[in-house]
């Protein structure tokens, strides 16, 4: 009987030591949620690589997926999730990489809460997209001039505090000198946009265009597909929600013919956690 009890105690001690050892390994079982669409997944992985957490195959570039990871010393497990849903599962993973627009919509404060963030000079600047051939139409030039104004740039800076950053190098007064605004009086420009921050920014452009008796109709969408489809079909004049790599991939995958009419701002991606206060817990 004593021999059995001793054996039980030895096994219990061994189990306790094993559990203690696993708790001491900070990287044990680390899970990171990343967007599951092609360009934003690559963007998230490139951010992790910049933080020294993983290494990627150089040939993958902005098309990288988790299959292109060549070094993962912490043994991270990746959860690929639709970008808009990642804030909702933050509590269920160790870390999550979230687009600033979705972080803001979820009530998060990117500049205060992100444990790591893309630089403001990111190549993923959001643009005004139109159907090819319409990029030089007067009403599109008027829309872009309004969005590239000093008024909009100042609004972005004061409202989002670095979570959204204007990429317009020389903001103007909101009006294109090559556009005959008198001829556009009474015209309506229709634009598809995501609610935050795009529709909010468009509200400033609406005020500018109203000075010339041009109506800006803002139609909000919460997905990435329909805004491109309605511009391709001609139902709406333009959309404002995406960056060039995403648009190019969408065109290639769907046979659409969308082009960039003007760059406006960038929304740096950030790394967030509900349970960790530092990225050192990964490393």
mmCIF file of C-alpha atoms in Angstrom:
data_model
loop_
_atom_site.group_PDB
_atom_site.id
_atom_site.type_symbol
_atom_site.label_atom_id
_atom_site.label_comp_id
_atom_site.label_asym_id
_atom_site.label_seq_id
_atom_site.Cartn_x
_atom_site.Cartn_y
_atom_site.Cartn_z
ATOM 1 C CA UNK A 1 0.000 0.000 0.000
ATOM 2 C CA UNK A 2 2.823 2.391 0.965
ATOM 3 C CA UNK A 3 4.551 1.545 -2.278
ATOM 4 C CA UNK A 4 1.410 2.501 -4.268
ATOM 5 C CA UNK A 5 1.037 5.791 -2.365
ATOM 6 C CA UNK A 6 4.684 6.629 -3.028
ATOM 7 C CA UNK A 7 4.222 5.949 -6.709
ATOM 8 C CA UNK A 8 1.145 8.190 -6.809
ATOM 9 C CA UNK A 9 3.044 10.997 -5.059
ATOM 10 C CA UNK A 10 5.966 10.671 -7.477
ATOM 11 C CA UNK A 11 3.616 10.844 -10.492
ATOM 12 C CA UNK A 12 1.801 13.861 -9.040
ATOM 13 C CA UNK A 13 5.104 15.631 -8.443
ATOM 14 C CA UNK A 14 6.273 14.903 -11.975
ATOM 15 C CA UNK A 15 3.009 16.237 -13.404
ATOM 16 C CA UNK A 16 3.286 19.418 -11.338
ATOM 17 C CA UNK A 17 6.854 19.999 -12.500
ATOM 18 C CA UNK A 18 5.818 19.522 -16.127
ATOM 19 C CA UNK A 19 2.978 22.005 -15.772
ATOM 20 C CA UNK A 20 5.270 24.494 -14.062
ATOM 21 C CA UNK A 21 7.815 24.175 -16.855
ATOM 22 C CA UNK A 22 5.180 24.743 -19.539
ATOM 23 C CA UNK A 23 3.904 27.850 -17.741
ATOM 24 C CA UNK A 24 7.411 29.218 -17.709
ATOM 25 C CA UNK A 25 7.630 29.063 -21.510
ATOM 26 C CA UNK A 26 5.955 32.336 -22.504
ATOM 27 C CA UNK A 27 5.581 31.360 -26.150
ATOM 28 C CA UNK A 28 3.794 28.076 -25.439
ATOM 29 C CA UNK A 29 0.553 27.943 -27.393
ATOM 30 C CA UNK A 30 0.663 31.557 -28.637
ATOM 31 C CA UNK A 31 -2.117 32.215 -31.158
ATOM 32 C CA UNK A 32 -2.272 35.275 -33.411
ATOM 33 C CA UNK A 33 -5.311 36.224 -35.493
ATOM 34 C CA UNK A 34 -4.585 37.742 -38.918
ATOM 35 C CA UNK A 35 -6.911 38.879 -41.744
ATOM 36 C CA UNK A 36 -7.779 36.140 -44.213
ATOM 37 C CA UNK A 37 -7.894 38.232 -47.406
ATOM 38 C CA UNK A 38 -4.782 38.014 -49.536
ATOM 39 C CA UNK A 39 -3.333 41.515 -49.292
ATOM 40 C CA UNK A 40 -4.175 42.229 -45.659
ATOM 41 C CA UNK A 41 -2.864 38.856 -44.517
ATOM 42 C CA UNK A 42 0.456 39.620 -46.182
ATOM 43 C CA UNK A 43 0.416 43.058 -44.624
ATOM 44 C CA UNK A 44 -0.098 41.543 -41.153
ATOM 45 C CA UNK A 45 2.671 39.005 -41.631
ATOM 46 C CA UNK A 46 5.058 41.682 -42.879
ATOM 47 C CA UNK A 47 4.315 43.649 -39.707
ATOM 48 C CA UNK A 48 5.216 40.607 -37.600
ATOM 49 C CA UNK A 49 8.403 40.167 -39.627
ATOM 50 C CA UNK A 50 9.300 43.831 -39.028
ATOM 51 C CA UNK A 51 8.906 43.155 -35.298
ATOM 52 C CA UNK A 52 11.400 40.276 -35.544
ATOM 53 C CA UNK A 53 8.785 37.654 -34.656
ATOM 54 C CA UNK A 54 8.746 35.613 -37.901
ATOM 55 C CA UNK A 55 10.595 35.483 -41.215
ATOM 56 C CA UNK A 56 8.949 35.251 -44.631
ATOM 57 C CA UNK A 57 10.041 33.981 -48.016
ATOM 58 C CA UNK A 58 11.304 37.099 -49.819
ATOM 59 C CA UNK A 59 9.656 35.958 -53.032
ATOM 60 C CA UNK A 60 6.163 36.097 -51.472
ATOM 61 C CA UNK A 61 6.111 39.880 -51.089
ATOM 62 C CA UNK A 62 2.676 41.446 -50.665
ATOM 63 C CA UNK A 63 1.022 38.143 -51.534
ATOM 64 C CA UNK A 64 2.471 36.330 -48.505
ATOM 65 C CA UNK A 65 0.360 33.897 -46.496
ATOM 66 C CA UNK A 66 1.157 31.788 -43.447
ATOM 67 C CA UNK A 67 2.476 29.147 -45.860
ATOM 68 C CA UNK A 68 5.298 31.531 -46.775
ATOM 69 C CA UNK A 69 6.659 31.714 -43.229
ATOM 70 C CA UNK A 70 10.219 30.381 -43.277
ATOM 71 C CA UNK A 71 11.055 30.934 -39.602
ATOM 72 C CA UNK A 72 8.650 30.756 -36.657
ATOM 73 C CA UNK A 73 10.890 30.284 -33.593
ATOM 74 C CA UNK A 74 8.082 30.867 -31.092
ATOM 75 C CA UNK A 75 5.892 28.195 -32.702
ATOM 76 C CA UNK A 76 3.009 30.628 -33.194
ATOM 77 C CA UNK A 77 -0.323 29.266 -34.363
ATOM 78 C CA UNK A 78 -2.154 31.552 -36.801
ATOM 79 C CA UNK A 79 -5.905 32.001 -36.984
ATOM 80 C CA UNK A 80 -7.028 33.444 -40.336
ATOM 81 C CA UNK A 81 -10.196 35.486 -39.823
ATOM 82 C CA UNK A 82 -12.256 37.937 -41.887
ATOM 83 C CA UNK A 83 -10.694 41.328 -41.165
ATOM 84 C CA UNK A 84 -13.856 43.019 -39.887
ATOM 85 C CA UNK A 85 -14.463 40.223 -37.367
ATOM 86 C CA UNK A 86 -11.025 40.214 -35.727
ATOM 87 C CA UNK A 87 -11.892 42.761 -32.983
ATOM 88 C CA UNK A 88 -14.739 40.439 -31.937
ATOM 89 C CA UNK A 89 -12.390 37.511 -31.290
ATOM 90 C CA UNK A 90 -9.559 39.461 -29.648
ATOM 91 C CA UNK A 91 -10.398 37.956 -26.258
ATOM 92 C CA UNK A 92 -10.128 34.438 -27.680
ATOM 93 C CA UNK A 93 -6.548 34.717 -28.992
ATOM 94 C CA UNK A 94 -3.254 35.924 -27.560
ATOM 95 C CA UNK A 95 -2.720 38.621 -30.152
ATOM 96 C CA UNK A 96 -4.584 39.994 -33.162
ATOM 97 C CA UNK A 97 -3.558 42.202 -36.055
ATOM 98 C CA UNK A 98 -6.313 44.683 -36.812
ATOM 99 C CA UNK A 99 -6.831 47.389 -39.436
ATOM 100 C CA UNK A 100 -7.163 50.772 -37.744
ATOM 101 C CA UNK A 101 -10.617 51.394 -39.237
ATOM 102 C CA UNK A 102 -11.957 48.238 -37.591
ATOM 103 C CA UNK A 103 -10.155 48.991 -34.338
ATOM 104 C CA UNK A 104 -11.717 52.462 -34.231
ATOM 105 C CA UNK A 105 -15.164 51.058 -35.055
ATOM 106 C CA UNK A 106 -14.780 48.618 -32.142
ATOM 107 C CA UNK A 107 -14.098 51.480 -29.733
ATOM 108 C CA UNK A 108 -10.377 50.807 -29.486
ATOM 109 C CA UNK A 109 -7.686 53.491 -29.334
ATOM 110 C CA UNK A 110 -4.974 52.367 -31.756
ATOM 111 C CA UNK A 111 -2.283 54.835 -30.737
ATOM 112 C CA UNK A 112 -2.711 53.901 -27.069
ATOM 113 C CA UNK A 113 -3.526 50.196 -27.237
ATOM 114 C CA UNK A 114 -1.484 48.819 -30.132
ATOM 115 C CA UNK A 115 1.642 46.929 -29.039
ATOM 116 C CA UNK A 116 3.179 47.378 -32.485
ATOM 117 C CA UNK A 117 2.095 49.340 -35.540
ATOM 118 C CA UNK A 118 2.926 49.898 -39.200
ATOM 119 C CA UNK A 119 4.703 53.092 -40.119
ATOM 120 C CA UNK A 120 2.619 55.968 -41.456
ATOM 121 C CA UNK A 121 4.500 55.732 -44.758
ATOM 122 C CA UNK A 122 2.802 52.417 -45.499
ATOM 123 C CA UNK A 123 2.305 51.535 -49.157
ATOM 124 C CA UNK A 124 -1.303 50.680 -48.328
ATOM 125 C CA UNK A 125 -2.824 54.140 -48.758
ATOM 126 C CA UNK A 126 -6.602 54.209 -49.186
ATOM 127 C CA UNK A 127 -7.765 55.561 -52.518
ATOM 128 C CA UNK A 128 -10.758 56.741 -54.502
ATOM 129 C CA UNK A 129 -11.592 53.947 -56.951
ATOM 130 C CA UNK A 130 -13.546 54.454 -60.179
ATOM 131 C CA UNK A 131 -14.222 52.410 -63.261
ATOM 132 C CA UNK A 132 -11.419 52.670 -65.800
ATOM 133 C CA UNK A 133 -12.069 55.549 -68.184
ATOM 134 C CA UNK A 134 -13.862 57.690 -65.608
ATOM 135 C CA UNK A 135 -10.819 58.842 -63.632
ATOM 136 C CA UNK A 136 -10.603 62.166 -65.499
ATOM 137 C CA UNK A 137 -14.312 62.954 -65.467
ATOM 138 C CA UNK A 138 -14.891 66.453 -64.010
ATOM 139 C CA UNK A 139 -17.026 65.206 -61.127
ATOM 140 C CA UNK A 140 -14.365 62.662 -60.150
ATOM 141 C CA UNK A 141 -11.666 65.334 -60.270
ATOM 142 C CA UNK A 142 -13.894 67.520 -58.092
ATOM 143 C CA UNK A 143 -14.403 64.687 -55.593
ATOM 144 C CA UNK A 144 -10.690 63.941 -55.351
ATOM 145 C CA UNK A 145 -9.802 67.631 -54.970
ATOM 146 C CA UNK A 146 -12.225 67.912 -52.054
ATOM 147 C CA UNK A 147 -10.782 64.824 -50.361
ATOM 148 C CA UNK A 148 -7.218 66.039 -50.913
ATOM 149 C CA UNK A 149 -7.939 69.398 -49.310
ATOM 150 C CA UNK A 150 -6.249 70.964 -46.292
ATOM 151 C CA UNK A 151 -9.617 70.906 -44.536
ATOM 152 C CA UNK A 152 -9.793 67.112 -44.830
ATOM 153 C CA UNK A 153 -6.118 66.635 -43.916
ATOM 154 C CA UNK A 154 -6.591 68.734 -40.766
ATOM 155 C CA UNK A 155 -9.746 66.785 -39.871
ATOM 156 C CA UNK A 156 -7.917 63.464 -40.202
ATOM 157 C CA UNK A 157 -5.087 64.657 -37.947
ATOM 158 C CA UNK A 158 -7.320 66.142 -35.263
ATOM 159 C CA UNK A 159 -9.904 63.362 -35.245
ATOM 160 C CA UNK A 160 -7.854 60.172 -35.440
ATOM 161 C CA UNK A 161 -4.608 61.187 -33.737
ATOM 162 C CA UNK A 162 -2.306 59.043 -35.843
ATOM 163 C CA UNK A 163 -4.603 56.022 -36.262
ATOM 164 C CA UNK A 164 -5.444 57.454 -39.699
ATOM 165 C CA UNK A 165 -2.811 59.529 -41.504
ATOM 166 C CA UNK A 166 -3.223 61.765 -44.551
ATOM 167 C CA UNK A 167 -0.863 60.898 -47.419
ATOM 168 C CA UNK A 168 -1.596 64.059 -49.427
ATOM 169 C CA UNK A 169 1.732 65.847 -49.805
ATOM 170 C CA UNK A 170 0.389 69.262 -50.771
ATOM 171 C CA UNK A 171 -3.228 69.639 -49.670
ATOM 172 C CA UNK A 172 -5.164 72.257 -51.636
ATOM 173 C CA UNK A 173 -8.195 74.427 -51.043
ATOM 174 C CA UNK A 174 -10.571 71.657 -52.090
ATOM 175 C CA UNK A 175 -11.107 72.766 -55.675
ATOM 176 C CA UNK A 176 -9.425 71.660 -58.911
ATOM 177 C CA UNK A 177 -8.531 74.662 -61.117
ATOM 178 C CA UNK A 178 -9.096 72.539 -64.215
ATOM 179 C CA UNK A 179 -12.727 71.780 -63.368
ATOM 180 C CA UNK A 180 -15.644 73.928 -64.590
ATOM 181 C CA UNK A 181 -17.629 73.949 -61.351
ATOM 182 C CA UNK A 182 -20.389 76.079 -62.852
ATOM 183 C CA UNK A 183 -21.072 73.279 -65.335
ATOM 184 C CA UNK A 184 -21.239 70.787 -62.468
ATOM 185 C CA UNK A 185 -23.772 72.800 -60.441
ATOM 186 C CA UNK A 186 -26.753 70.577 -59.603
ATOM 187 C CA UNK A 187 -24.759 67.396 -60.196
ATOM 188 C CA UNK A 188 -24.814 64.434 -57.786
ATOM 189 C CA UNK A 189 -21.693 62.355 -57.114
ATOM 190 C CA UNK A 190 -22.373 58.946 -55.529
ATOM 191 C CA UNK A 191 -19.688 57.227 -53.477
ATOM 192 C CA UNK A 192 -19.632 53.879 -51.678
ATOM 193 C CA UNK A 193 -17.697 53.845 -48.409
ATOM 194 C CA UNK A 194 -17.133 51.965 -45.191
ATOM 195 C CA UNK A 195 -18.579 53.774 -42.152
ATOM 196 C CA UNK A 196 -15.317 54.502 -40.296
ATOM 197 C CA UNK A 197 -13.313 56.486 -41.174
ATOM 198 C CA UNK A 198 -14.255 56.781 -44.849
ATOM 199 C CA UNK A 199 -17.853 58.000 -44.582
ATOM 200 C CA UNK A 200 -16.768 60.394 -41.831
ATOM 201 C CA UNK A 201 -14.048 61.858 -44.054
ATOM 202 C CA UNK A 202 -16.429 62.059 -47.002
ATOM 203 C CA UNK A 203 -18.749 64.191 -44.867
ATOM 204 C CA UNK A 204 -16.075 66.919 -44.992
ATOM 205 C CA UNK A 205 -15.783 66.561 -48.765
ATOM 206 C CA UNK A 206 -19.569 66.865 -48.956
ATOM 207 C CA UNK A 207 -19.398 70.269 -47.285
ATOM 208 C CA UNK A 208 -16.723 71.450 -49.726
ATOM 209 C CA UNK A 209 -18.626 70.274 -52.797
ATOM 210 C CA UNK A 210 -21.845 71.852 -51.517
ATOM 211 C CA UNK A 211 -20.131 75.240 -51.855
ATOM 212 C CA UNK A 212 -20.285 74.657 -55.620
ATOM 213 C CA UNK A 213 -23.869 73.303 -55.550
ATOM 214 C CA UNK A 214 -22.658 69.712 -56.036
ATOM 215 C CA UNK A 215 -24.368 67.004 -54.006
ATOM 216 C CA UNK A 216 -22.285 64.166 -52.586
ATOM 217 C CA UNK A 217 -24.305 61.017 -51.923
ATOM 218 C CA UNK A 218 -22.512 58.704 -49.469
ATOM 219 C CA UNK A 219 -23.641 55.056 -49.453
ATOM 220 C CA UNK A 220 -22.231 53.009 -46.580
ATOM 221 C CA UNK A 221 -21.226 49.346 -46.870
ATOM 222 C CA UNK A 222 -19.760 47.001 -44.287
ATOM 223 C CA UNK A 223 -18.118 44.539 -46.687
ATOM 224 C CA UNK A 224 -15.275 44.712 -49.191
ATOM 225 C CA UNK A 225 -17.043 43.217 -52.216
ATOM 226 C CA UNK A 226 -20.191 45.213 -52.975
ATOM 227 C CA UNK A 227 -18.504 48.656 -53.128
ATOM 228 C CA UNK A 228 -16.350 47.451 -56.003
ATOM 229 C CA UNK A 229 -19.232 45.702 -57.727
ATOM 230 C CA UNK A 230 -21.489 48.773 -57.714
ATOM 231 C CA UNK A 231 -18.735 50.938 -59.177
ATOM 232 C CA UNK A 232 -17.975 48.354 -61.849
ATOM 233 C CA UNK A 233 -21.680 48.153 -62.779
ATOM 234 C CA UNK A 234 -22.024 51.934 -62.918
ATOM 235 C CA UNK A 235 -24.585 52.040 -60.116
ATOM 236 C CA UNK A 236 -22.295 54.387 -58.151
ATOM 237 C CA UNK A 237 -19.596 56.751 -59.384
ATOM 238 C CA UNK A 238 -16.775 55.816 -57.029
ATOM 239 C CA UNK A 239 -15.838 54.109 -53.797
ATOM 240 C CA UNK A 240 -13.538 54.944 -50.934
ATOM 241 C CA UNK A 241 -12.445 52.092 -48.661
ATOM 242 C CA UNK A 242 -9.496 50.154 -50.100
ATOM 243 C CA UNK A 243 -5.803 50.297 -50.952
ATOM 244 C CA UNK A 244 -4.191 49.593 -54.320
ATOM 245 C CA UNK A 245 -2.908 46.051 -53.584
ATOM 246 C CA UNK A 246 -6.419 44.988 -52.579
ATOM 247 C CA UNK A 247 -7.995 46.650 -55.627
ATOM 248 C CA UNK A 248 -5.467 45.088 -57.998
ATOM 249 C CA UNK A 249 -6.082 41.641 -56.502
ATOM 250 C CA UNK A 250 -9.853 42.190 -56.725
ATOM 251 C CA UNK A 251 -9.586 43.156 -60.407
ATOM 252 C CA UNK A 252 -7.482 40.091 -61.183
ATOM 253 C CA UNK A 253 -9.859 37.753 -59.329
ATOM 254 C CA UNK A 254 -13.157 39.213 -60.521
ATOM 255 C CA UNK A 255 -12.467 40.623 -63.979
ATOM 256 C CA UNK A 256 -13.342 44.151 -62.871
ATOM 257 C CA UNK A 257 -11.761 47.317 -64.249
ATOM 258 C CA UNK A 258 -11.257 49.636 -61.301
ATOM 259 C CA UNK A 259 -8.497 52.241 -61.190
ATOM 260 C CA UNK A 260 -6.992 54.634 -58.676
ATOM 261 C CA UNK A 261 -8.288 58.213 -59.025
ATOM 262 C CA UNK A 262 -6.400 59.592 -56.020
ATOM 263 C CA UNK A 263 -4.705 58.624 -52.744
ATOM 264 C CA UNK A 264 -6.128 60.057 -49.511
ATOM 265 C CA UNK A 265 -4.929 58.420 -46.283
ATOM 266 C CA UNK A 266 -3.392 55.345 -44.713
ATOM 267 C CA UNK A 267 -4.725 53.337 -41.778
ATOM 268 C CA UNK A 268 -1.736 51.659 -40.105
ATOM 269 C CA UNK A 269 -2.311 48.088 -38.958
ATOM 270 C CA UNK A 270 -1.656 47.374 -35.305
ATOM 271 C CA UNK A 271 -0.944 44.375 -33.078
ATOM 272 C CA UNK A 272 -3.349 44.135 -30.133
ATOM 273 C CA UNK A 273 -3.914 41.838 -27.159
ATOM 274 C CA UNK A 274 -6.530 41.501 -24.451
ATOM 275 C CA UNK A 275 -4.247 39.401 -22.240
ATOM 276 C CA UNK A 276 -0.656 40.516 -22.943
ATOM 277 C CA UNK A 277 0.926 43.916 -22.424
ATOM 278 C CA UNK A 278 4.051 43.360 -24.504
ATOM 279 C CA UNK A 279 5.241 41.553 -27.609
ATOM 280 C CA UNK A 280 8.063 40.128 -25.518
ATOM 281 C CA UNK A 281 5.651 37.393 -24.419
ATOM 282 C CA UNK A 282 5.936 36.036 -27.968
ATOM 283 C CA UNK A 283 9.711 36.293 -28.250
#
